[in-house]
Coordinates of C-alpha atoms in Angstrom, one line a residue:
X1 CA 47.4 172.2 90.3
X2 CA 48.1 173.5 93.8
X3 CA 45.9 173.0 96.8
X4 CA 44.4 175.9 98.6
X5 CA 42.9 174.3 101.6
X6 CA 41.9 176.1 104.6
X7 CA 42.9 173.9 107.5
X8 CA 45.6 174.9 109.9
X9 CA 48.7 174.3 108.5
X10 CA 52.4 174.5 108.4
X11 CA 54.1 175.5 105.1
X12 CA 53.0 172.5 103.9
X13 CA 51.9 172.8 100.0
X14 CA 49.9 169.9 98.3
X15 CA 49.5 169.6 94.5
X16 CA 47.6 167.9 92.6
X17 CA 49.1 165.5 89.9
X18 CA 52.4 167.0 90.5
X19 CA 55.8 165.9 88.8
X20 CA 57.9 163.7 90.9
X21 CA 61.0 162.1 90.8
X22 CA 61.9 158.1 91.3
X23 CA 65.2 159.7 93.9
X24 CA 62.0 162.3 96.0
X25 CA 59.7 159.2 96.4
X26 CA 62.1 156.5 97.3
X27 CA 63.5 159.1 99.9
X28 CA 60.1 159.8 100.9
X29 CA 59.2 155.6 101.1
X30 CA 62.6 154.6 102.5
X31 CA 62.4 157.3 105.3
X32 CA 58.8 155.4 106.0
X33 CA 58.6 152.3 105.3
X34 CA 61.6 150.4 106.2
X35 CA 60.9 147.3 104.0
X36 CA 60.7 149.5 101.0
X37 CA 63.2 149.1 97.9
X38 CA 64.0 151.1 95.5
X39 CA 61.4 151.8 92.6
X40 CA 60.6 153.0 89.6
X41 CA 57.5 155.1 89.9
X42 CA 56.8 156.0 86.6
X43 CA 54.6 152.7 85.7
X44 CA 52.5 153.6 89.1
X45 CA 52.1 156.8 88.2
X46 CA 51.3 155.8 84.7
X47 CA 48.3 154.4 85.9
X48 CA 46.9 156.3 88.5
X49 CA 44.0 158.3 88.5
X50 CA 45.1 160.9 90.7
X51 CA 47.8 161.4 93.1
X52 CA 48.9 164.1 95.7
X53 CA 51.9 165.4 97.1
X54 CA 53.1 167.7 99.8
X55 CA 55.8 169.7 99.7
X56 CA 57.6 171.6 102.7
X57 CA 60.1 173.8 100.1
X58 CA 61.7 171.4 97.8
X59 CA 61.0 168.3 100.2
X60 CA 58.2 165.7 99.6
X61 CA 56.9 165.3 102.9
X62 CA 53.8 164.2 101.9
X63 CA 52.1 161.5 99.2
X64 CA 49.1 159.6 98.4
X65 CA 47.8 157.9 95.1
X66 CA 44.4 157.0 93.6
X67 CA 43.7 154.2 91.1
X68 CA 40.3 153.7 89.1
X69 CA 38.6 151.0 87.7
X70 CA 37.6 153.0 84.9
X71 CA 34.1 153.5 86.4
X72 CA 32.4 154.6 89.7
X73 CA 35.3 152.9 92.4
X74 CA 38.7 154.1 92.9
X75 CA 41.2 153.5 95.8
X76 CA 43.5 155.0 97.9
X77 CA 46.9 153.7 97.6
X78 CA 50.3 154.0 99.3
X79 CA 49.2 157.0 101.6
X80 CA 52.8 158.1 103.1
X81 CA 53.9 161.4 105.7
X82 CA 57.5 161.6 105.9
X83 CA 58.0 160.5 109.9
X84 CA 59.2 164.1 111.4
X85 CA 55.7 165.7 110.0
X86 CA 53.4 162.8 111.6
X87 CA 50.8 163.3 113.9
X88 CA 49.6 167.3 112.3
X89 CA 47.0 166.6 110.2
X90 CA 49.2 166.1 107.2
X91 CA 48.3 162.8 106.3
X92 CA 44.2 162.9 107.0
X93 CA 44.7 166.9 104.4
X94 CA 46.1 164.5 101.8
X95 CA 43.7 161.8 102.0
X96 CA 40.6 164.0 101.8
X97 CA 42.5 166.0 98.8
X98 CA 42.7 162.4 97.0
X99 CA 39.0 162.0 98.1
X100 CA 38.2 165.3 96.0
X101 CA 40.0 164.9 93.3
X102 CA 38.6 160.8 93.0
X103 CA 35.4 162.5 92.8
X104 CA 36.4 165.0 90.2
X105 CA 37.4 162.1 88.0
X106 CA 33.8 160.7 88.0
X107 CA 34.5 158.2 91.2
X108 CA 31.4 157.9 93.4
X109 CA 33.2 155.3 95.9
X110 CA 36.4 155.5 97.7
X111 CA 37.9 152.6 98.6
X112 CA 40.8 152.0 100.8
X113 CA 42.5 148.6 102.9
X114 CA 44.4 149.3 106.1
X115 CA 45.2 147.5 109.4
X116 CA 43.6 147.6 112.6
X117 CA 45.5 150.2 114.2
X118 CA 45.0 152.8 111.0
X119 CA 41.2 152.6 111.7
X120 CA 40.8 156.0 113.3
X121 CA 43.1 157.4 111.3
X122 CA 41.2 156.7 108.2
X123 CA 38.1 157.3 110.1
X124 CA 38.9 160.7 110.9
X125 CA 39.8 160.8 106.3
X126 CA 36.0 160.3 106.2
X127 CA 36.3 156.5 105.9
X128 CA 34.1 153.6 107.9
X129 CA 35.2 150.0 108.2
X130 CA 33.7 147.5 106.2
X131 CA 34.9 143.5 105.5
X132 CA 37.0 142.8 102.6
X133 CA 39.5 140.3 101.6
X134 CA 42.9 140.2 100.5
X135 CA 45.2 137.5 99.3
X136 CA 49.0 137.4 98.9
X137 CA 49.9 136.5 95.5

């Protein structure tokens, strides 16, 4: 399902659920996230509740994913804007489209971890800092 959002945009499109490829993502990962390695998506994806991707044409500029826990809390997950569309409202339109679509599932909380300097970023998603915890394992 396509997107039809009213925000000033590029030619950006976002879909919902879309098909994507293990070559688009890792291009899309390796481009920002220099520690990445190559993946196979298809387990991820597998699992999800939801995902979204942007498109500019053919290219994924744009992706974010939603897991569940089969009940009311889901969580955003791997939120990724190719680095030459940063800083344009691309990321913020795909995490409030994973928002929706979390809530379409039957989600009534959004969760989501990120570092210090993501806070307004995730702030501006809709989002407000609480504590949690995480462990390496």
């Amino acid at each position: 399902m396509v997107i039809n959002d009213s925000a000033p945009v590029g030619d950006e499109v976002l879909a919902v659920r879309p098909e994507l490829t293990d070559a688009e993502l890792n291009e899309l990962f390796d481009a920002s996230w220099p520690e990445h390695r190559e993946t196979s998506f298809a387990p991820v994806l597998a699992r999800s509740l939801t995902w979204i991707a942007a498109r500019r044409g053919d290219r994924l500029v744009g992706f974010v994913n939603v897991v569940g826990d089969g009940g009311a809390h889901a969580f955003v997950l791997d939120t990724t804007v190719h680095p030459d569309e940063r800083r344009r409202g691309l990321g913020v339109r795909l995490v409030r489209a994973a928002a929706e679509e979390a809530r379409a599932c039957g989600a009534e909380w959004l969760h989501v971890d990120y570092e210090p300097h993501l806070e307004s970023f995730y702030g501006r998603c809709g989002f407000r800092p609480t504590a949690a915890g995480l462990r390496r394992l």
